[in-house]
Amino acid sequence: MTSPFATLPKPGVLDLVREDLRAFAGYSSARSHKVDGSIWLNANESPWNNPVDDDGDVRRYPQPQPEALRTALAGLYGVKPEQLLIGRGSDEAIDLLVRALCRAERDAVVIAPPVFGMYAVCARLQNAPLVEAPLIDRNDAWVTDLAAIRDLALARRAKLVFLCSPGNPTGELITLSAVRALAQALAGRALVVVDEAYIEYADAPSAATLIDEYPNVAVLRTLSKLHALAGARIGCLLADPALIEVLRRCQAPYPVPAPCAELALRALTPEAVAEAGRRAAVVREERERMFAALQALSGVRRVYRSAGNFLLARFDNAEAAYRSLLAAGVVVRDMRATQGLGDALRITVGQPEENDAVFAALAPAQQASTQASTGAAA
Ligand SMILES: *Cc1c(COP(=O)(O)O)cnc(C)c1O
């Protein structure tokens, strides 16, 4: 039996791109035309190496999308190279998406707060309306309200939906079936972007597996967290090749510095990737140890289950907890300015000794605050 819809063409992802940018050629860089030559005099580069650049690795403008790195990253993330865009961190990909899909004052971006701040920052810079579908706080876990996201995205004609899985700062993992259902409901209307900056710590499948079937799904990945290269600024967007191509033309001409590309490539050898995987396992173990230890502290109101490399905790006295940690030289993320998190701190999972320092700093503080409140009552 054939479906009556079988002949309908799949809505193309390009329909989601700003009409004025669909045929935009962007800047024609010195490296974008493939020609053979031995004497390169087309880019006004210096004919000599800089004295600090022995091998001359950085004398020339780099490839806009370094091929070897692109292939290696595509292999790591299980996509085809043409489905992957390398950017200056996934932050750049977020910015590119908002700029290329949203017309100022018209096309909305949907987010589910509390969440990573860059989606709102990029929407603000583009003057794209920001629509919020708050996460639901269920005792020891946060839950994305997918029905609300779907309804708001449709009602407000949003072009972009950002999901964060695992969520920062909540630690929530969103299932692939939920992402699939949302992508289906928004097909041809909005791009569903799944930010997977922390997915390696979740030991869960990536939404990248949905891209072939749903061209309106895109995924953000980064070398900044598990791969310990935050300073190299290498992040990726995984998406339909047509969308990657448009974003590439909207991107800066040479977004990936040659030394960073070289470093990232070295970090992607099978041995280095295997080592990163072992570290993810240690972080998961430490995360569970920290969860139990924090939960046992009297001044901790609530700790949320987390699929990331951090824990979000609510305190009876977050100020006191933050101060005792600081006094011990431990800097954690103060979440108190975030709506709904007025009593919360986000603590990154460190090395085992670093985590011990967190417990040591918090245990006496909690005793002191218990004593203080007993004293006040007396
Ligand atoms: C840390 C983080 C990123 C990483 O951004 P880069 O620009 O790749 O360093 C992206 N998304 C979320 C949710 C993060 O927490």
mmCIF file of C-alpha atoms and ligand atoms in Angstrom:
data_model
loop_
_atom_site.group_PDB
_atom_site.id
_atom_site.type_symbol
_atom_site.label_atom_id
_atom_site.label_comp_id
_atom_site.label_asym_id
_atom_site.label_seq_id
_atom_site.Cartn_x
_atom_site.Cartn_y
_atom_site.Cartn_z
ATOM 1 C CA MET A 1 0.000 0.000 0.000
ATOM 2 C CA THR A 2 1.436 3.383 -0.940
ATOM 3 C CA SER A 3 0.948 6.345 1.285
ATOM 4 C CA PRO A 4 -1.046 9.201 -0.285
ATOM 5 C CA PHE A 5 1.804 11.465 0.820
ATOM 6 C CA ALA A 6 4.546 9.444 -0.815
ATOM 7 C CA THR A 7 4.745 11.713 -3.850
ATOM 8 C CA LEU A 8 5.065 14.927 -1.857
ATOM 9 C CA PRO A 9 8.623 16.193 -2.028
ATOM 10 C CA LYS A 10 10.410 16.444 1.316
ATOM 11 C CA PRO A 11 10.501 20.087 2.364
ATOM 12 C CA GLY A 12 13.998 21.316 1.597
ATOM 13 C CA VAL A 13 16.082 22.778 4.372
ATOM 14 C CA LEU A 14 16.944 25.724 2.132
ATOM 15 C CA ASP A 15 13.367 26.953 2.484
ATOM 16 C CA LEU A 16 14.279 27.735 6.086
ATOM 17 C CA VAL A 17 17.193 29.962 5.094
ATOM 18 C CA ARG A 18 16.613 33.707 4.670
ATOM 19 C CA GLU A 19 15.489 34.171 1.100
ATOM 20 C CA ASP A 20 18.008 36.951 0.486
ATOM 21 C CA LEU A 21 20.880 34.626 1.455
ATOM 22 C CA ARG A 22 19.949 31.470 -0.443
ATOM 23 C CA ALA A 23 22.043 32.435 -3.469
ATOM 24 C CA PHE A 24 24.577 34.566 -1.561
ATOM 25 C CA ALA A 25 28.080 33.790 -2.768
ATOM 26 C CA GLY A 26 29.961 35.258 0.204
ATOM 27 C CA TYR A 27 33.607 36.250 0.028
ATOM 28 C CA SER A 28 35.695 34.571 -2.640
ATOM 29 C CA SER A 29 38.809 33.604 -0.725
ATOM 30 C CA ALA A 30 42.310 32.976 -1.990
ATOM 31 C CA ARG A 31 41.867 29.302 -1.169
ATOM 32 C CA SER A 32 38.410 28.693 -2.571
ATOM 33 C CA HIS A 33 39.398 27.984 -6.175
ATOM 34 C CA LYS A 34 41.272 24.778 -6.684
ATOM 35 C CA VAL A 35 44.150 25.487 -9.019
ATOM 36 C CA ASP A 36 47.590 23.961 -9.239
ATOM 37 C CA GLY A 37 50.634 26.126 -8.978
ATOM 38 C CA SER A 38 54.091 26.263 -7.499
ATOM 39 C CA ILE A 39 54.488 30.016 -7.211
ATOM 40 C CA TRP A 40 51.648 31.525 -5.245
ATOM 41 C CA LEU A 41 51.274 35.232 -5.801
ATOM 42 C CA ASN A 42 47.510 35.587 -5.498
ATOM 43 C CA ALA A 43 46.875 36.550 -1.882
ATOM 44 C CA ASN A 44 49.410 39.249 -1.016
ATOM 45 C CA GLU A 45 51.052 36.938 1.513
ATOM 46 C CA SER A 46 54.701 37.389 2.453
ATOM 47 C CA PRO A 47 57.191 35.422 0.375
ATOM 48 C CA TRP A 48 59.198 34.707 3.591
ATOM 49 C CA ASN A 49 58.335 32.771 6.708
ATOM 50 C CA ASN A 50 58.001 34.626 9.964
ATOM 51 C CA PRO A 51 61.165 33.858 11.980
ATOM 52 C CA VAL A 52 59.075 32.174 14.702
ATOM 53 C CA ASP A 53 57.364 30.000 12.089
ATOM 54 C CA ASP A 54 60.169 27.573 11.253
ATOM 55 C CA ASP A 55 58.196 25.313 8.957
ATOM 56 C CA GLY A 56 56.240 28.082 7.306
ATOM 57 C CA ASP A 57 53.001 26.443 8.465
ATOM 58 C CA VAL A 58 51.229 29.729 8.951
ATOM 59 C CA ARG A 59 52.670 31.929 6.232
ATOM 60 C CA ARG A 60 49.718 31.253 3.947
ATOM 61 C CA TYR A 61 46.019 31.755 4.527
ATOM 62 C CA PRO A 62 44.555 28.434 5.653
ATOM 63 C CA GLN A 63 41.949 26.337 3.878
ATOM 64 C CA PRO A 64 38.484 27.644 4.820
ATOM 65 C CA GLN A 65 37.516 24.110 5.875
ATOM 66 C CA PRO A 66 40.756 22.148 6.400
ATOM 67 C CA GLU A 67 40.077 18.938 4.536
ATOM 68 C CA ALA A 68 41.951 16.472 6.735
ATOM 69 C CA LEU A 69 40.334 17.859 9.862
ATOM 70 C CA ARG A 70 36.901 17.866 8.291
ATOM 71 C CA THR A 71 37.273 14.218 7.325
ATOM 72 C CA ALA A 72 38.529 13.281 10.786
ATOM 73 C CA LEU A 73 35.690 15.118 12.548
ATOM 74 C CA ALA A 74 33.110 13.602 10.212
ATOM 75 C CA GLY A 75 34.498 10.170 11.092
ATOM 76 C CA LEU A 76 34.376 10.964 14.801
ATOM 77 C CA TYR A 77 30.773 12.155 14.637
ATOM 78 C CA GLY A 78 29.515 9.560 12.156
ATOM 79 C CA VAL A 79 28.484 11.886 9.330
ATOM 80 C CA LYS A 80 29.710 12.624 5.803
ATOM 81 C CA PRO A 81 32.256 15.454 5.455
ATOM 82 C CA GLU A 82 29.753 17.509 3.441
ATOM 83 C CA GLN A 83 27.367 17.314 6.406
ATOM 84 C CA LEU A 84 29.874 19.048 8.669
ATOM 85 C CA LEU A 85 30.943 22.668 9.097
ATOM 86 C CA ILE A 86 33.951 23.536 11.247
ATOM 87 C CA GLY A 87 33.654 26.774 13.164
ATOM 88 C CA ARG A 88 35.406 28.797 15.840
ATOM 89 C CA GLY A 89 33.778 26.733 18.535
ATOM 90 C CA SER A 90 30.153 25.707 18.302
ATOM 91 C CA ASP A 91 29.460 29.280 19.422
ATOM 92 C CA GLU A 92 30.172 30.441 15.896
ATOM 93 C CA ALA A 93 27.766 27.888 14.460
ATOM 94 C CA ILE A 94 25.003 29.158 16.765
ATOM 95 C CA ASP A 95 25.593 32.696 15.539
ATOM 96 C CA LEU A 96 25.667 31.619 11.880
ATOM 97 C CA LEU A 97 22.416 29.710 12.232
ATOM 98 C CA VAL A 98 20.576 32.648 13.742
ATOM 99 C CA ARG A 99 21.907 35.083 11.188
ATOM 100 C CA ALA A 100 21.240 32.868 8.177
ATOM 101 C CA LEU A 101 17.756 31.701 9.176
ATOM 102 C CA CYS A 102 16.191 34.626 11.012
ATOM 103 C CA ARG A 103 15.143 37.955 9.598
ATOM 104 C CA ALA A 104 15.443 40.714 12.177
ATOM 105 C CA GLU A 105 12.232 41.491 14.065
ATOM 106 C CA ARG A 106 10.382 38.663 12.328
ATOM 107 C CA ASP A 107 11.689 35.130 12.571
ATOM 108 C CA ALA A 108 11.714 33.828 16.105
ATOM 109 C CA VAL A 109 14.121 31.578 17.990
ATOM 110 C CA VAL A 110 12.680 29.180 20.569
ATOM 111 C CA ILE A 111 14.703 28.224 23.635
ATOM 112 C CA ALA A 112 13.915 26.260 26.802
ATOM 113 C CA PRO A 113 15.407 28.073 29.814
ATOM 114 C CA PRO A 114 17.268 27.713 32.046
ATOM 115 C CA VAL A 115 19.765 27.028 29.305
ATOM 116 C CA PHE A 116 23.141 27.997 27.848
ATOM 117 C CA GLY A 117 23.156 31.742 27.238
ATOM 118 C CA MET A 118 24.548 31.965 23.706
ATOM 119 C CA TYR A 119 21.258 31.188 21.942
ATOM 120 C CA ALA A 120 19.645 34.269 23.492
ATOM 121 C CA VAL A 121 22.760 36.394 22.907
ATOM 122 C CA CYS A 122 22.848 35.524 19.204
ATOM 123 C CA ALA A 123 19.100 36.097 18.833
ATOM 124 C CA ARG A 124 19.510 39.475 20.505
ATOM 125 C CA LEU A 125 22.392 40.476 18.210
ATOM 126 C CA GLN A 126 20.304 39.558 15.166
ATOM 127 C CA ASN A 127 17.256 41.238 16.722
ATOM 128 C CA ALA A 128 15.309 38.013 16.227
ATOM 129 C CA PRO A 129 12.346 37.563 18.591
ATOM 130 C CA LEU A 130 13.141 35.169 21.426
ATOM 131 C CA VAL A 131 10.399 32.786 22.539
ATOM 132 C CA GLU A 132 10.792 30.852 25.782
ATOM 133 C CA ALA A 133 9.283 27.487 26.656
ATOM 134 C CA PRO A 134 10.621 26.960 30.189
ATOM 135 C CA LEU A 135 11.868 23.561 31.302
ATOM 136 C CA ILE A 136 9.711 21.767 33.851
ATOM 137 C CA ASP A 137 11.370 21.255 37.236
ATOM 138 C CA ARG A 138 10.436 17.781 38.442
ATOM 139 C CA ASN A 139 12.053 17.257 41.822
ATOM 140 C CA ASP A 140 15.332 15.591 40.889
ATOM 141 C CA ALA A 141 15.218 16.173 37.140
ATOM 142 C CA TRP A 142 14.415 18.793 34.520
ATOM 143 C CA VAL A 143 12.154 17.964 31.614
ATOM 144 C CA THR A 144 11.903 19.754 28.284
ATOM 145 C CA ASP A 145 8.293 20.635 27.485
ATOM 146 C CA LEU A 146 8.299 19.443 23.883
ATOM 147 C CA ALA A 147 4.590 20.034 23.341
ATOM 148 C CA ALA A 148 4.968 23.647 24.445
ATOM 149 C CA ILE A 149 8.010 24.087 22.203
ATOM 150 C CA ARG A 150 6.129 22.673 19.231
ATOM 151 C CA ASP A 151 3.048 24.826 19.837
ATOM 152 C CA LEU A 152 5.044 28.016 20.409
ATOM 153 C CA ALA A 153 7.269 27.392 17.396
ATOM 154 C CA LEU A 154 4.235 26.953 15.152
ATOM 155 C CA ALA A 155 2.228 29.811 16.644
ATOM 156 C CA ARG A 156 5.137 32.260 16.480
ATOM 157 C CA ARG A 157 6.434 30.979 13.131
ATOM 158 C CA ALA A 158 9.852 30.363 14.613
ATOM 159 C CA LYS A 159 12.668 29.395 12.265
ATOM 160 C CA LEU A 160 14.940 27.928 14.893
ATOM 161 C CA VAL A 161 14.523 25.780 17.985
ATOM 162 C CA PHE A 162 17.521 25.179 20.240
ATOM 163 C CA LEU A 163 17.505 22.041 22.379
ATOM 164 C CA CYS A 164 20.426 21.394 24.682
ATOM 165 C CA SER A 165 21.081 17.723 25.423
ATOM 166 C CA PRO A 166 22.581 17.123 27.909
ATOM 167 C CA GLY A 167 21.223 20.448 29.062
ATOM 168 C CA ASN A 168 23.509 23.118 30.451
ATOM 169 C CA PRO A 169 23.000 23.825 33.372
ATOM 170 C CA THR A 170 20.317 21.207 34.041
ATOM 171 C CA GLY A 171 22.013 17.991 32.935
ATOM 172 C CA GLU A 172 18.816 16.758 31.260
ATOM 173 C CA LEU A 173 19.156 14.244 28.432
ATOM 174 C CA ILE A 174 16.522 14.517 25.706
ATOM 175 C CA THR A 175 15.657 11.244 23.971
ATOM 176 C CA LEU A 176 16.116 10.830 20.231
ATOM 177 C CA SER A 177 12.475 9.848 19.844
ATOM 178 C CA ALA A 178 11.491 13.214 21.327
ATOM 179 C CA VAL A 179 13.812 15.040 18.914
ATOM 180 C CA ARG A 180 12.412 13.018 16.024
ATOM 181 C CA ALA A 181 8.809 13.825 16.955
ATOM 182 C CA LEU A 182 9.597 17.537 17.191
ATOM 183 C CA ALA A 183 11.454 17.501 13.866
ATOM 184 C CA GLN A 184 8.471 15.803 12.251
ATOM 185 C CA ALA A 185 6.025 18.330 13.683
ATOM 186 C CA LEU A 186 8.187 21.251 12.491
ATOM 187 C CA ALA A 187 9.241 19.833 9.103
ATOM 188 C CA GLY A 188 9.514 22.612 6.538
ATOM 189 C CA ARG A 189 8.869 25.223 9.232
ATOM 190 C CA ALA A 190 11.758 25.280 11.668
ATOM 191 C CA LEU A 191 15.211 23.840 12.131
ATOM 192 C CA VAL A 192 15.619 21.810 15.327
ATOM 193 C CA VAL A 193 19.172 22.272 16.608
ATOM 194 C CA VAL A 194 20.406 19.834 19.236
ATOM 195 C CA ASP A 195 23.408 21.181 21.126
ATOM 196 C CA GLU A 196 25.402 18.109 22.162
ATOM 197 C CA ALA A 197 28.401 19.821 23.744
ATOM 198 C CA TYR A 198 28.258 17.242 26.581
ATOM 199 C CA ILE A 199 26.858 14.163 24.831
ATOM 200 C CA GLU A 200 30.028 12.100 25.363
ATOM 201 C CA TYR A 201 29.413 12.199 29.109
ATOM 202 C CA ALA A 202 25.905 10.824 28.591
ATOM 203 C CA ASP A 203 26.975 7.681 26.808
ATOM 204 C CA ALA A 204 23.898 8.147 24.601
ATOM 205 C CA PRO A 205 23.403 8.163 20.812
ATOM 206 C CA SER A 206 23.761 11.444 18.938
ATOM 207 C CA ALA A 207 20.896 13.150 17.118
ATOM 208 C CA ALA A 208 23.277 13.216 14.133
ATOM 209 C CA THR A 209 21.771 9.834 13.262
ATOM 210 C CA LEU A 210 18.522 11.690 12.392
ATOM 211 C CA ILE A 211 19.970 14.154 9.861
ATOM 212 C CA ASP A 212 19.647 11.879 6.810
ATOM 213 C CA GLU A 213 15.973 11.310 7.513
ATOM 214 C CA TYR A 214 15.080 14.781 8.817
ATOM 215 C CA PRO A 215 16.799 17.629 6.960
ATOM 216 C CA ASN A 216 15.442 20.041 9.581
ATOM 217 C CA VAL A 217 17.608 18.494 12.306
ATOM 218 C CA ALA A 218 21.057 19.912 13.017
ATOM 219 C CA VAL A 219 23.549 19.027 15.737
ATOM 220 C CA LEU A 220 26.263 21.020 17.484
ATOM 221 C CA ARG A 221 29.424 19.258 18.653
ATOM 222 C CA THR A 222 32.625 20.651 20.108
ATOM 223 C CA LEU A 223 36.191 19.747 20.984
ATOM 224 C CA SER A 224 35.989 22.194 23.916
ATOM 225 C CA LYS A 225 34.744 19.841 26.618
ATOM 226 C CA LEU A 226 35.605 16.126 26.519
ATOM 227 C CA HIS A 227 38.521 16.680 24.130
ATOM 228 C CA ALA A 228 39.982 19.383 26.373
ATOM 229 C CA LEU A 229 40.663 21.878 23.576
ATOM 230 C CA ALA A 230 38.493 24.834 24.631
ATOM 231 C CA GLY A 231 41.339 27.207 23.826
ATOM 232 C CA ALA A 232 41.693 25.962 20.255
ATOM 233 C CA ARG A 233 38.103 26.993 19.403
ATOM 234 C CA ILE A 234 37.060 24.061 17.260
ATOM 235 C CA GLY A 235 33.374 23.248 17.101
ATOM 236 C CA CYS A 236 31.102 21.772 14.459
ATOM 237 C CA LEU A 237 27.675 21.944 13.017
ATOM 238 C CA LEU A 238 26.330 18.690 11.595
ATOM 239 C CA ALA A 239 23.463 19.248 9.172
ATOM 240 C CA ASP A 240 22.044 18.772 5.709
ATOM 241 C CA PRO A 241 24.770 19.470 3.089
ATOM 242 C CA ALA A 242 22.698 22.251 1.488
ATOM 243 C CA LEU A 243 22.501 24.099 4.799
ATOM 244 C CA ILE A 244 26.210 23.550 5.482
ATOM 245 C CA GLU A 245 27.000 25.072 2.096
ATOM 246 C CA VAL A 246 24.915 28.193 2.734
ATOM 247 C CA LEU A 247 26.418 28.714 6.199
ATOM 248 C CA ARG A 248 29.906 28.251 4.821
ATOM 249 C CA ARG A 249 29.290 31.159 2.483
ATOM 250 C CA CYS A 250 28.039 33.299 5.394
ATOM 251 C CA GLN A 251 31.062 32.438 7.536
ATOM 252 C CA ALA A 252 34.309 34.411 7.782
ATOM 253 C CA PRO A 253 36.721 33.581 4.926
ATOM 254 C CA TYR A 254 39.307 31.735 7.052
ATOM 255 C CA PRO A 255 37.571 30.683 10.243
ATOM 256 C CA VAL A 256 39.948 27.912 11.306
ATOM 257 C CA PRO A 257 43.486 29.032 12.267
ATOM 258 C CA ALA A 258 46.096 26.625 10.900
ATOM 259 C CA PRO A 259 47.773 25.859 14.288
ATOM 260 C CA CYS A 260 44.359 25.049 15.780
ATOM 261 C CA ALA A 261 43.454 22.750 12.905
ATOM 262 C CA GLU A 262 46.784 20.983 13.262
ATOM 263 C CA LEU A 263 46.351 20.556 17.012
ATOM 264 C CA ALA A 264 42.784 19.288 16.609
ATOM 265 C CA LEU A 265 43.884 16.769 14.009
ATOM 266 C CA ARG A 266 46.486 15.401 16.418
ATOM 267 C CA ALA A 267 43.783 15.130 19.076
ATOM 268 C CA LEU A 268 41.740 12.881 16.814
ATOM 269 C CA THR A 269 44.091 9.965 16.400
ATOM 270 C CA PRO A 270 42.484 6.683 17.530
ATOM 271 C CA GLU A 271 44.725 6.646 20.643
ATOM 272 C CA ALA A 272 43.790 10.201 21.632
ATOM 273 C CA VAL A 273 40.092 9.533 21.090
ATOM 274 C CA ALA A 274 40.301 6.331 23.130
ATOM 275 C CA GLU A 275 41.962 8.258 25.957
ATOM 276 C CA ALA A 276 39.187 10.856 25.847
ATOM 277 C CA GLY A 277 36.670 8.025 26.123
ATOM 278 C CA ARG A 278 38.421 6.695 29.249
ATOM 279 C CA ARG A 279 38.262 10.162 30.749
ATOM 280 C CA ALA A 280 34.550 10.367 30.040
ATOM 281 C CA ALA A 281 34.142 7.145 32.021
ATOM 282 C CA VAL A 282 36.062 8.629 34.970
ATOM 283 C CA VAL A 283 33.910 11.761 34.841
ATOM 284 C CA ARG A 284 30.743 9.658 34.890
ATOM 285 C CA GLU A 285 31.984 7.764 37.953
ATOM 286 C CA GLU A 286 33.020 10.958 39.714
ATOM 287 C CA ARG A 287 29.718 12.583 38.807
ATOM 288 C CA GLU A 288 27.808 9.811 40.576
ATOM 289 C CA ARG A 289 30.137 10.007 43.576
ATOM 290 C CA MET A 290 29.626 13.775 43.748
ATOM 291 C CA PHE A 291 25.877 13.401 43.344
ATOM 292 C CA ALA A 292 25.714 11.094 46.355
ATOM 293 C CA ALA A 293 28.073 13.238 48.446
ATOM 294 C CA LEU A 294 26.231 16.474 47.719
ATOM 295 C CA GLN A 295 22.881 14.878 48.377
ATOM 296 C CA ALA A 296 24.135 13.755 51.801
ATOM 297 C CA LEU A 297 25.060 17.310 52.839
ATOM 298 C CA SER A 298 22.475 18.851 55.135
ATOM 299 C CA GLY A 299 22.535 22.310 53.537
ATOM 300 C CA VAL A 300 21.926 20.961 50.039
ATOM 301 C CA ARG A 301 18.254 21.162 49.176
ATOM 302 C CA ARG A 302 18.392 19.323 45.922
ATOM 303 C CA VAL A 303 20.846 17.913 43.429
ATOM 304 C CA TYR A 304 19.672 17.170 39.917
ATOM 305 C CA ARG A 305 20.606 14.019 38.049
ATOM 306 C CA SER A 306 22.995 15.010 35.276
ATOM 307 C CA ALA A 307 24.112 13.471 32.011
ATOM 308 C CA GLY A 308 26.861 16.095 31.625
ATOM 309 C CA ASN A 309 30.178 16.768 33.366
ATOM 310 C CA PHE A 310 28.583 19.025 35.980
ATOM 311 C CA LEU A 311 25.934 18.995 38.671
ATOM 312 C CA LEU A 312 23.323 21.606 39.446
ATOM 313 C CA ALA A 313 22.504 21.890 43.135
ATOM 314 C CA ARG A 314 20.169 24.025 45.222
ATOM 315 C CA PHE A 315 21.338 25.169 48.649
ATOM 316 C CA ASP A 316 19.636 26.437 51.804
ATOM 317 C CA ASN A 317 22.257 29.163 51.729
ATOM 318 C CA ALA A 318 23.896 29.326 48.315
ATOM 319 C CA GLU A 319 25.802 32.474 49.281
ATOM 320 C CA ALA A 320 27.484 30.705 52.221
ATOM 321 C CA ALA A 321 28.250 27.664 50.084
ATOM 322 C CA TYR A 322 29.724 29.796 47.300
ATOM 323 C CA ARG A 323 31.861 31.713 49.802
ATOM 324 C CA SER A 324 33.220 28.636 51.559
ATOM 325 C CA LEU A 325 34.130 27.136 48.223
ATOM 326 C CA LEU A 326 35.889 30.359 47.219
ATOM 327 C CA ALA A 327 37.710 30.467 50.561
ATOM 328 C CA ALA A 328 39.061 27.006 49.715
ATOM 329 C CA GLY A 329 40.119 28.281 46.302
ATOM 330 C CA VAL A 330 37.304 26.446 44.496
ATOM 331 C CA VAL A 331 35.467 28.464 41.863
ATOM 332 C CA VAL A 332 32.075 27.126 40.812
ATOM 333 C CA ARG A 333 29.398 28.683 38.623
ATOM 334 C CA ASP A 334 27.064 30.937 40.544
ATOM 335 C CA MET A 335 23.627 30.466 38.952
ATOM 336 C CA ARG A 336 21.743 32.755 41.284
ATOM 337 C CA ALA A 337 21.138 35.476 38.702
ATOM 338 C CA THR A 338 19.281 32.985 36.495
ATOM 339 C CA GLN A 339 15.515 33.002 36.804
ATOM 340 C CA GLY A 340 14.321 30.073 38.925
ATOM 341 C CA LEU A 341 17.840 29.283 40.108
ATOM 342 C CA GLY A 342 18.175 31.862 42.870
ATOM 343 C CA ASP A 343 19.563 29.231 45.242
ATOM 344 C CA ALA A 344 21.679 27.228 42.799
ATOM 345 C CA LEU A 345 25.301 26.598 41.950
ATOM 346 C CA ARG A 346 26.639 24.569 39.050
ATOM 347 C CA ILE A 347 29.693 22.512 39.863
ATOM 348 C CA THR A 348 31.877 21.022 37.138
ATOM 349 C CA VAL A 349 33.126 17.491 37.811
ATOM 350 C CA GLY A 350 36.875 17.786 38.303
ATOM 351 C CA GLN A 351 39.621 15.309 38.995
ATOM 352 C CA PRO A 352 38.918 13.135 42.068
ATOM 353 C CA GLU A 353 41.103 15.287 44.375
ATOM 354 C CA GLU A 354 39.423 18.443 43.132
ATOM 355 C CA ASN A 355 36.026 16.960 43.885
ATOM 356 C CA ASP A 356 37.232 15.995 47.351
ATOM 357 C CA ALA A 357 38.137 19.644 47.878
ATOM 358 C CA VAL A 358 34.543 20.573 47.051
ATOM 359 C CA PHE A 359 33.144 18.188 49.683
ATOM 360 C CA ALA A 360 35.699 19.323 52.242
ATOM 361 C CA ALA A 361 34.813 22.975 51.680
ATOM 362 C CA LEU A 362 31.075 22.394 51.813
ATOM 363 C CA ALA A 363 30.825 20.059 54.785
ATOM 364 C CA PRO A 364 31.928 22.544 57.498
ATOM 365 C CA ALA A 365 29.989 25.359 55.830
ATOM 366 C CA GLN A 366 26.814 23.369 56.080
ATOM 367 C CA GLN A 367 27.531 22.569 59.724
ATOM 368 C CA ALA A 368 28.120 26.249 60.405
ATOM 369 C CA SER A 369 24.909 27.309 58.701
ATOM 370 C CA THR A 370 22.980 24.634 60.655
ATOM 371 C CA GLN A 371 24.538 25.903 63.881
ATOM 372 C CA ALA A 372 23.767 29.485 62.924
ATOM 373 C CA SER A 373 20.137 28.744 62.228
ATOM 374 C CA THR A 374 19.866 26.695 65.471
ATOM 375 C CA GLY A 375 21.418 29.630 67.272
ATOM 376 C CA ALA A 376 18.956 32.045 65.717
ATOM 377 C CA ALA A 377 16.046 29.888 66.713
ATOM 378 C CA ALA A 378 17.210 29.591 70.305
HETATM 379 C C1 LIG B 1 30.440 24.782 26.475
HETATM 380 C C2 LIG B 1 29.256 24.756 25.580
HETATM 381 C C3 LIG B 1 29.393 24.888 24.213
HETATM 382 C C4 LIG B 1 30.764 24.973 23.635
HETATM 383 O O1 LIG B 1 30.983 26.001 22.849
HETATM 384 P P1 LIG B 1 32.359 26.120 22.052
HETATM 385 O O2 LIG B 1 32.120 27.407 21.368
HETATM 386 O O3 LIG B 1 32.402 24.960 21.109
HETATM 387 O O4 LIG B 1 33.470 26.129 23.014
HETATM 388 C C5 LIG B 1 28.272 24.815 23.417
HETATM 389 N N1 LIG B 1 27.064 24.614 23.960
HETATM 390 C C6 LIG B 1 26.892 24.464 25.274
HETATM 391 C C7 LIG B 1 25.560 24.180 25.830
HETATM 392 C C8 LIG B 1 27.988 24.553 26.128
HETATM 393 O O5 LIG B 1 27.804 24.441 27.443
#
